[in-house]
Short mmCIF file of C-alpha atoms in Angstrom, two decimals:
data_model
loop_
_atom_site.label_atom_id
_atom_site.label_comp_id
_atom_site.label_asym_id
_atom_site.label_seq_id
_atom_site.Cartn_x
_atom_site.Cartn_y
_atom_site.Cartn_z
CA ALA K 444 161.26 46.55 17.17
CA PRO K 445 161.68 43.72 20.08
CA PRO K 446 160.69 40.17 19.43
CA PRO K 447 157.46 39.13 20.54
CA GLU K 448 157.77 37.91 24.65
CA GLU K 449 156.50 34.24 23.60
CA SER K 450 159.79 33.91 21.55
CA SER K 451 162.24 35.47 23.67
CA PRO K 452 161.62 36.52 27.46
CA HIS K 453 165.19 38.67 27.33
CA ARG K 454 166.38 41.03 25.10
CA PRO K 455 169.06 39.77 22.66
CA GLY K 456 172.30 39.17 24.76
CA ALA K 457 170.22 39.01 28.17
CA ALA K 458 171.82 37.00 30.89
CA ILE K 459 170.31 33.20 30.50
CA LEU K 460 172.67 32.32 33.58
CA PRO K 461 173.37 33.85 36.57
CA LEU K 462 176.75 35.21 35.24
CA PRO K 463 177.17 38.18 33.57
CA LEU K 464 176.85 37.15 30.14
CA ALA K 465 175.19 40.22 28.97
CA LEU K 466 174.82 42.61 32.33
CA SER K 467 173.55 45.97 31.16
CA ILE K 468 176.61 48.27 32.47
CA PRO K 469 175.77 51.52 31.61
CA PRO K 470 177.82 52.89 29.05
CA PRO K 471 180.01 56.51 29.54
CA PRO K 472 178.00 59.47 28.90
CA LEU K 473 178.71 60.84 25.37
CA PRO K 474 180.43 64.32 25.55
CA CYS K 475 178.29 67.06 25.88
CA THR K 476 177.68 69.97 23.56
CA ASP K 477 175.03 72.10 24.67
CA SER K 478 175.91 74.10 27.50
CA ARG K 479 172.43 74.01 28.50
CA THR K 480 171.61 70.60 28.45
CA CYS K 481 175.21 70.21 30.59
CA ALA K 482 174.02 72.44 32.96
CA SER K 483 170.67 71.00 33.66
CA THR K 484 172.33 67.55 33.79
CA THR K 485 174.80 68.53 36.47
CA ALA K 486 172.12 70.21 38.67
CA SER K 487 170.28 66.87 38.61
CA ALA K 488 173.00 64.65 39.80
CA ASP K 489 173.87 67.49 42.25
CA ALA K 490 170.55 67.07 43.52
CA THR K 491 170.38 63.58 43.39
CA SER K 492 173.58 62.92 45.08
CA ALA K 493 172.84 65.96 47.92
CA SER K 494 169.26 63.70 48.81
CA PRO K 495 170.13 60.39 49.02
CA ALA K 496 167.06 59.29 50.68
CA ALA K 497 165.08 60.92 47.99
CA SER K 498 166.93 58.78 45.74
CA ALA K 499 166.40 55.62 47.91
CA GLY K 500 162.76 56.41 48.12
CA ALA K 501 162.36 56.53 44.39
CA PHE K 502 164.20 53.25 43.61
CA SER K 503 161.94 51.14 41.11
CA VAL K 504 162.72 47.89 41.08
CA GLU K 505 161.10 47.19 37.84
CA ASP K 506 163.13 50.27 36.12
CA TYR K 507 165.71 48.17 37.55
CA LEU K 508 165.13 44.96 35.76
CA VAL K 509 165.25 47.14 32.50
CA SER K 510 168.40 49.19 32.63
CA ARG K 511 170.79 47.10 34.78
CA CYS K 512 169.25 43.60 34.09
CA ASN K 513 168.62 43.99 30.19
CA LEU K 514 165.02 42.13 30.56
CA TYR K 515 162.42 43.73 28.70
CA PRO K 516 160.16 45.98 30.46
CA ASN K 517 157.13 43.50 29.99
CA VAL K 518 159.23 40.70 31.61
CA ALA K 519 160.35 43.31 34.29
CA ALA K 520 156.82 44.67 35.08
CA ARG K 521 155.56 40.27 35.45
CA VAL K 522 158.93 39.92 37.85
CA ALA K 523 158.99 43.30 40.14
CA PRO K 524 156.17 42.29 42.40
CA GLU K 525 158.37 39.20 43.85
CA LEU K 526 161.07 41.65 44.27
CA SER K 527 159.15 44.14 46.13
CA ALA K 528 160.95 43.87 49.30
CA ILE K 529 163.95 45.65 47.67
CA ARG K 530 163.83 49.29 48.70
CA SER K 531 167.06 50.60 47.23
CA PRO K 532 169.65 49.64 44.51
CA SER K 533 172.82 48.63 46.57
CA LYS K 534 171.65 45.09 47.91
CA PRO K 535 171.17 43.93 43.86
CA ASP K 536 174.21 46.00 42.64
CA ALA K 537 175.97 43.82 45.13
CA VAL K 538 174.99 40.58 43.57
CA LEU K 539 175.49 41.98 40.19
CA ALA K 540 179.24 42.61 41.39
CA PHE K 541 179.16 39.48 42.91
CA LEU K 542 178.30 37.85 39.47
CA ALA K 543 180.54 39.95 37.73
CA SER K 544 183.54 38.55 39.93
CA ALA K 545 182.84 34.95 38.76
CA LEU K 546 183.41 36.18 35.19
CA GLU K 547 187.10 36.18 35.78
CA PHE K 548 186.82 32.47 36.05
CA SER K 549 184.75 31.99 33.17
CA THR K 550 185.37 34.65 30.12
CA PRO K 551 185.28 32.11 27.53
CA LEU K 552 181.37 31.71 28.28
CA ILE K 553 181.45 35.18 26.33
CA ALA K 554 182.55 33.32 23.28
CA CYS K 555 179.75 31.15 23.23
CA SER K 556 176.50 30.95 21.38
CA VAL K 557 173.39 31.42 23.29
CA LEU K 558 170.74 30.14 20.94
CA ARG K 559 173.56 27.01 19.86
CA THR K 560 175.64 26.59 23.49
CA LEU K 561 173.87 28.05 26.43
CA ALA K 562 170.52 28.19 26.20
CA PRO K 563 170.27 24.21 25.38
CA ARG K 564 172.65 23.55 28.01
CA ALA K 565 170.81 25.25 30.73
CA ASP K 566 167.24 23.91 29.84
CA GLU K 567 168.80 20.44 29.97
CA LEU K 568 170.16 21.33 33.35
CA ARG K 569 166.88 22.85 34.56
CA ALA K 570 165.50 19.38 33.36
CA LEU K 571 167.72 17.70 36.01
CA GLY K 572 166.98 20.03 38.83
CA PHE K 573 169.40 22.71 38.98
CA THR K 574 168.41 26.22 39.51
CA THR K 575 169.47 28.97 37.76
CA PHE K 576 171.59 30.01 40.74
CA GLN K 577 173.00 26.33 41.05
CA MET K 578 173.87 26.62 37.39
CA GLY K 579 175.59 29.85 38.20
CA LEU K 580 178.00 27.92 40.91
CA LEU K 581 178.52 25.25 38.78
CA VAL K 582 180.04 27.60 36.16
CA ALA K 583 182.16 29.49 38.73
CA ARG K 584 183.04 26.25 39.97
CA CYS K 585 184.04 23.96 37.25
CA GLY K 586 184.79 26.91 34.84
CA ALA K 587 183.32 27.73 30.88
CA ALA K 588 185.00 24.63 29.46
CA VAL K 589 182.68 22.05 31.61
CA PHE K 590 179.51 23.82 31.24
CA ARG K 591 180.10 23.79 26.96
CA SER K 592 181.00 20.24 26.86
CA ARG K 593 178.72 17.67 25.64
CA GLU K 594 179.63 15.36 28.48
CA LEU K 595 178.36 17.46 30.97
CA ILE K 596 174.88 16.08 31.27
CA SER K 597 175.88 12.50 31.22
CA THR K 598 178.06 13.32 34.10
CA VAL K 599 175.44 15.00 35.89
CA GLN K 600 173.37 12.06 35.50
CA PHE K 601 176.07 9.41 36.40
CA TRP K 602 177.04 11.09 40.01
CA LEU K 603 173.37 12.27 41.22
CA PRO K 604 172.07 8.38 41.75
CA TYR K 605 174.97 7.91 44.09
CA LEU K 606 173.63 11.26 45.87
CA ARG K 607 170.38 10.63 45.95
CA GLY K 608 169.12 12.48 43.06
CA ARG K 609 170.22 15.82 45.11
CA VAL K 610 171.28 18.63 43.03
CA ASP K 611 172.45 20.85 46.06
CA LYS K 612 174.82 17.98 47.51
CA LEU K 613 176.84 17.74 43.79
CA VAL K 614 177.03 21.67 43.53
CA ALA K 615 177.88 21.29 47.26
CA ALA K 616 180.75 18.49 46.22
CA LEU K 617 181.89 20.53 43.42
CA LYS K 618 183.32 23.38 45.79
CA GLY K 619 185.71 20.98 46.99
CA ASN K 620 186.05 19.01 44.04
CA PRO K 621 185.23 20.54 40.67
CA GLY K 622 187.01 17.51 38.89
CA LEU K 623 183.77 15.43 39.34
CA LEU K 624 182.23 16.88 36.29
CA SER K 625 185.59 16.80 33.91
CA ALA K 626 187.05 13.51 35.07
CA ASP K 627 186.84 10.57 32.41
CA LEU K 628 183.76 8.46 33.23
CA ARG K 629 185.61 5.42 31.98
CA THR K 630 188.26 5.52 34.76
CA VAL K 631 185.48 6.81 36.85
CA ARG K 632 183.38 4.05 36.60
CA SER K 633 186.57 1.52 37.25
CA THR K 634 187.44 3.26 40.14
CA ILE K 635 184.29 3.18 41.88
CA ALA K 636 183.47 -0.60 40.58
CA LEU K 637 186.66 -1.30 42.28
CA LEU K 638 185.48 0.86 45.63
CA LEU K 639 182.71 -1.53 45.62
CA GLU K 640 183.53 -4.95 44.84
CA GLU K 641 186.98 -5.08 46.56
CA GLY K 642 186.21 -1.99 49.00
CA THR K 643 182.96 -3.21 49.85
CA LEU K 644 181.75 0.30 49.41
CA SER K 645 177.87 0.82 48.90
CA ASP K 646 176.20 3.26 46.93
CA ASP K 647 175.60 5.80 49.55
CA ASP K 648 179.33 5.37 50.55
CA VAL K 649 180.47 6.29 46.99
CA GLY K 650 178.02 9.54 47.72
CA TRP K 651 179.31 10.41 51.11
CA PHE K 652 182.92 10.27 49.65
CA ALA K 653 181.84 12.66 46.99
CA ILE K 654 181.06 15.21 49.47
CA SER K 655 183.50 14.72 51.95
CA TYR K 656 187.79 15.67 51.64
CA CYS K 657 188.31 12.41 50.35
CA SER K 658 186.45 12.85 47.20
CA LYS K 659 189.24 13.15 44.79
CA LEU K 660 189.69 9.28 45.38
CA LEU K 661 186.66 8.65 43.05
CA ILE K 662 188.31 10.23 40.33
CA ALA K 663 191.96 8.73 41.00
CA SER K 664 192.69 6.28 38.82
CA PRO K 665 192.23 2.09 39.56
CA GLU K 666 195.93 1.82 40.13
CA GLU K 667 195.79 4.14 42.62
CA VAL K 668 192.87 2.85 44.57
CA ASP K 669 194.40 -0.41 44.60
CA ASP K 670 197.47 1.03 46.62
CA VAL K 671 195.04 2.78 49.05
CA LEU K 672 193.59 -0.44 49.54
CA ALA K 673 196.10 -2.48 50.20
CA ARG K 674 197.12 0.35 52.85
CA ALA K 675 193.56 0.23 54.28
CA ASP K 676 194.39 -3.51 54.98
CA GLU K 677 197.25 -2.61 57.26
CA PHE K 678 195.13 -1.67 59.61
CA GLY K 679 193.67 -5.07 60.40
CA VAL K 680 190.23 -4.33 59.37
CA PRO K 681 188.17 -7.20 57.46
CA ARG K 682 187.05 -5.52 54.14
CA LYS K 683 183.67 -6.88 54.86
CA THR K 684 183.23 -4.93 58.21
CA ARG K 685 182.06 -1.03 57.80
CA ALA K 686 184.90 -0.08 59.45
CA PHE K 687 186.59 -0.72 56.47
CA LYS K 688 185.17 2.48 55.03
CA ASP K 689 187.28 4.56 57.74
CA ALA K 690 190.36 2.52 57.18
CA ILE K 691 189.87 3.52 53.50
CA ILE K 692 189.52 7.37 54.68
CA ALA K 693 192.60 7.24 56.65
CA ALA K 694 194.81 5.00 53.91
CA PHE K 695 193.70 8.11 51.38
CA SER K 696 193.81 11.19 53.57
CA ALA K 697 197.31 10.53 55.19
CA LYS K 698 200.67 9.32 53.65
CA PRO K 699 202.41 6.59 55.15
CA GLU K 700 204.80 7.89 57.15
CA ARG K 701 202.32 10.29 58.45
CA LEU K 702 200.48 7.10 60.12
CA ALA K 703 203.70 5.50 60.85
CA TRP K 704 204.42 8.69 63.24
CA LYS K 705 201.22 8.93 65.02
CA ALA K 706 201.58 4.91 65.47
CA ALA K 707 204.52 5.40 67.32
CA PHE K 708 203.24 8.89 69.16
CA PHE K 709 200.92 6.24 70.97
CA ARG K 710 203.71 3.90 72.00
CA ASP K 711 206.12 6.95 73.11
CA GLU K 712 204.32 9.49 74.28
CA LEU K 713 201.18 8.10 75.30
CA GLY K 714 202.77 4.81 76.61
CA TRP K 715 200.45 2.71 74.66
CA THR K 716 201.67 -0.85 73.82
CA GLU K 717 201.82 -2.24 70.13
CA ALA K 718 198.89 -4.35 70.99
CA GLN K 719 196.92 -1.34 72.25
CA VAL K 720 198.00 0.88 69.51
CA LYS K 721 196.60 -1.93 66.93
CA THR K 722 193.44 -2.46 68.72
CA ALA K 723 192.45 0.84 68.35
CA ALA K 724 192.91 1.46 64.98
CA ALA K 725 191.22 -1.30 64.10
CA LYS K 726 188.13 -0.47 65.71
CA MET K 727 188.73 3.03 64.48
CA PRO K 728 191.20 4.13 61.93
CA THR K 729 190.85 7.45 61.36
CA LEU K 730 192.13 7.64 64.87
CA LEU K 731 195.51 8.12 63.31
CA THR K 732 194.44 10.77 61.60
CA VAL K 733 193.81 12.97 64.67
CA SER K 734 195.76 15.62 65.73
CA ALA K 735 198.39 15.17 68.02
CA GLU K 736 197.37 18.16 70.37
CA ARG K 737 193.71 16.65 70.50
CA LEU K 738 194.89 13.21 71.42
CA ARG K 739 197.26 14.52 74.20
CA ARG K 740 194.73 16.28 75.97
CA ASN K 741 191.72 14.20 75.42
CA TRP K 742 194.44 11.18 77.05
CA GLU K 743 195.49 13.48 79.81
CA PHE K 744 191.57 14.13 80.97
CA LEU K 745 190.46 10.77 80.55
CA THR K 746 193.16 9.45 82.75
CA THR K 747 193.29 12.11 85.42
CA GLU K 748 190.16 12.98 85.62
CA VAL K 749 187.94 9.63 84.90
CA GLY K 750 190.75 7.48 85.67
CA MET K 751 190.73 5.35 82.58
CA ASP K 752 193.51 3.39 81.55
CA ALA K 753 195.10 2.73 78.03
CA GLU K 754 193.39 -0.79 77.58
CA ARG K 755 190.32 0.78 78.03
CA VAL K 756 190.66 3.77 76.16
CA ALA K 757 192.18 1.67 73.35
CA ASN K 758 188.63 -0.29 73.24
CA PHE K 759 186.69 2.90 73.18
CA PRO K 760 188.86 5.02 70.95
CA ALA K 761 186.28 7.36 69.89
CA LEU K 762 186.57 8.88 73.54
CA LEU K 763 190.32 10.18 71.75
CA ARG K 764 188.39 12.35 69.33
CA TYR K 765 185.39 13.94 71.06
CA ASP K 766 185.58 17.46 71.65
CA LEU K 767 186.74 17.88 75.12
CA GLU K 768 185.42 21.08 76.19
CA GLY K 769 182.16 21.00 74.63
CA ARG K 770 181.30 17.29 75.13
CA LEU K 771 183.67 15.41 77.32
CA VAL K 772 183.99 17.79 80.46
CA PRO K 773 180.61 18.98 80.68
CA ARG K 774 179.27 15.55 80.73
CA PHE K 775 181.64 14.35 83.24
CA GLN K 776 180.61 17.05 85.20
CA VAL K 777 177.39 16.22 85.18
CA MET K 778 178.19 12.28 86.30
CA ARG K 779 180.15 13.94 88.92
CA VAL K 780 177.05 15.82 90.24
CA LEU K 781 175.42 12.78 90.36
CA GLN K 782 177.67 10.25 91.87
CA ALA K 783 177.50 12.71 94.65
CA ARG K 784 173.75 12.87 94.95
CA ARG K 785 174.16 9.07 94.90
CA LEU K 786 171.73 8.84 91.76
CA TRP K 787 174.39 7.19 89.17
CA ARG K 788 173.68 3.98 87.82
CA GLY K 789 177.02 2.59 87.31
CA ARG K 790 177.04 3.79 83.74
CA ASP K 791 180.66 3.85 82.10
CA PHE K 792 182.00 7.20 81.26
CA ASN K 793 182.41 5.77 77.43
CA ASN K 794 178.69 5.02 77.09
CA ILE K 795 177.68 8.87 78.21
CA ALA K 796 180.38 10.57 75.94
CA ALA K 797 179.15 8.10 72.97
CA ILE K 798 175.46 8.88 72.59
CA THR K 799 173.89 12.25 71.13
CA GLU K 800 173.16 15.43 72.83
CA GLU K 801 169.40 14.64 72.77
CA ASP K 802 169.79 11.54 74.31
CA PHE K 803 172.04 12.41 76.78
CA VAL K 804 169.97 15.48 77.85
CA ALA K 805 167.03 12.93 78.15
CA LYS K 806 168.67 10.51 79.95
CA PHE K 807 171.01 12.26 82.56
CA ILE K 808 169.48 15.52 82.73
CA ARG K 809 165.61 15.86 82.92
CA PRO K 810 164.85 12.82 84.98
CA PHE K 811 167.00 14.40 87.99
CA LEU K 812 165.74 18.02 87.61
CA VAL K 813 163.42 17.13 90.58
CA LYS K 814 166.00 15.93 93.09
CA VAL K 815 169.06 18.06 91.55
CA PRO K 816 167.55 21.55 90.60
CA ASN K 817 170.68 23.01 89.29
CA LEU K 818 172.11 20.11 87.15
CA ALA K 819 170.99 21.84 84.15
CA LYS K 820 172.94 24.83 84.93
CA VAL K 821 176.11 22.63 85.56
CA TYR K 822 175.67 21.71 82.12
CA GLU K 823 174.98 24.62 80.50
CA ALA K 824 177.72 26.34 82.35
CA ALA K 825 180.26 24.13 80.95
CA ILE K 826 179.16 24.35 77.60
CA VAL K 827 179.18 28.14 77.68
CA LYS K 828 182.32 28.07 79.22
CA LYS K 829 183.76 26.17 76.26
CA GLU K 830 182.07 28.53 73.65
CA ALA K 831 183.71 31.55 75.34
CA GLN K 832 187.22 30.40 75.37
#
């Protein structure tokens, strides 16, 4: 007889995590020895396949949970109302197939003890705010060894304060850098202490790095971080300024020879002076990581259409990073329409390019709709043209 519900809401071997630790895969049919039974079974199967609509109409979530998810009937009866929108097995079958594919990366979990390892670890993670689905993502992204590790909970507890307690952000960070949960915490603590003290980063900055493409910097050795900080200093940005964070990002994300090539690109192809390159790099170090194609196209637009020179662009380097068709061109067209109607108030283009979309519409479109009824259409048409490209 099965154990009472209070002792275990699942059958023995039922999946605790959203991974197929014990997905009830129907076994192959036993050989049929009774000709009458075989004929009856075959006829039944033919009738079912011949009438998919009837089969779909007879679908029972409760039966599905018992037969495919290995739940006790009383548990399935309690859960089924929450899944009443499911009308056929196609969607849950697809979910189970997806979860089964995750087992490819986590096969060692099969050898784990549910009572001694899996269930206690799941309970500990739930206490930290993990959902069952998030636990499944953790296993799929980091592997079974990390899930079984005795250090997992302390490592999760280490990272969560930097992410303001957001489990969803930690799970998202693991997609780009699963090593966050397997790195040696002693090394990580030394690295982060170095970034906080020498790199003048804040705890929020550390959290930002964790979910960015630079997250591997957080698990690098202190020696590697020292090298990154030294290269960041070459941008000429004081360490006590917020811009030094961008210098760290640029130094870490691009090799020195790549940064040198990009600086030469400004001088040789755009005609900038060495001083102008240094000015722009000091104001926005990540400018040297922007693709040459974007730099070239934005530069051509700013000089030929807007009428800006190198000195001015160097002092507002963000203009070279903005989306040309989605931001610069539409806003410049609005500016030209207002200038033609003598409604422009002398704002520089770099000012209107820098503000948010909401502020731009509030300040430069809505106030002029009475005098220029088609202004919004001009702006929207430019954006639609960009999206259609």
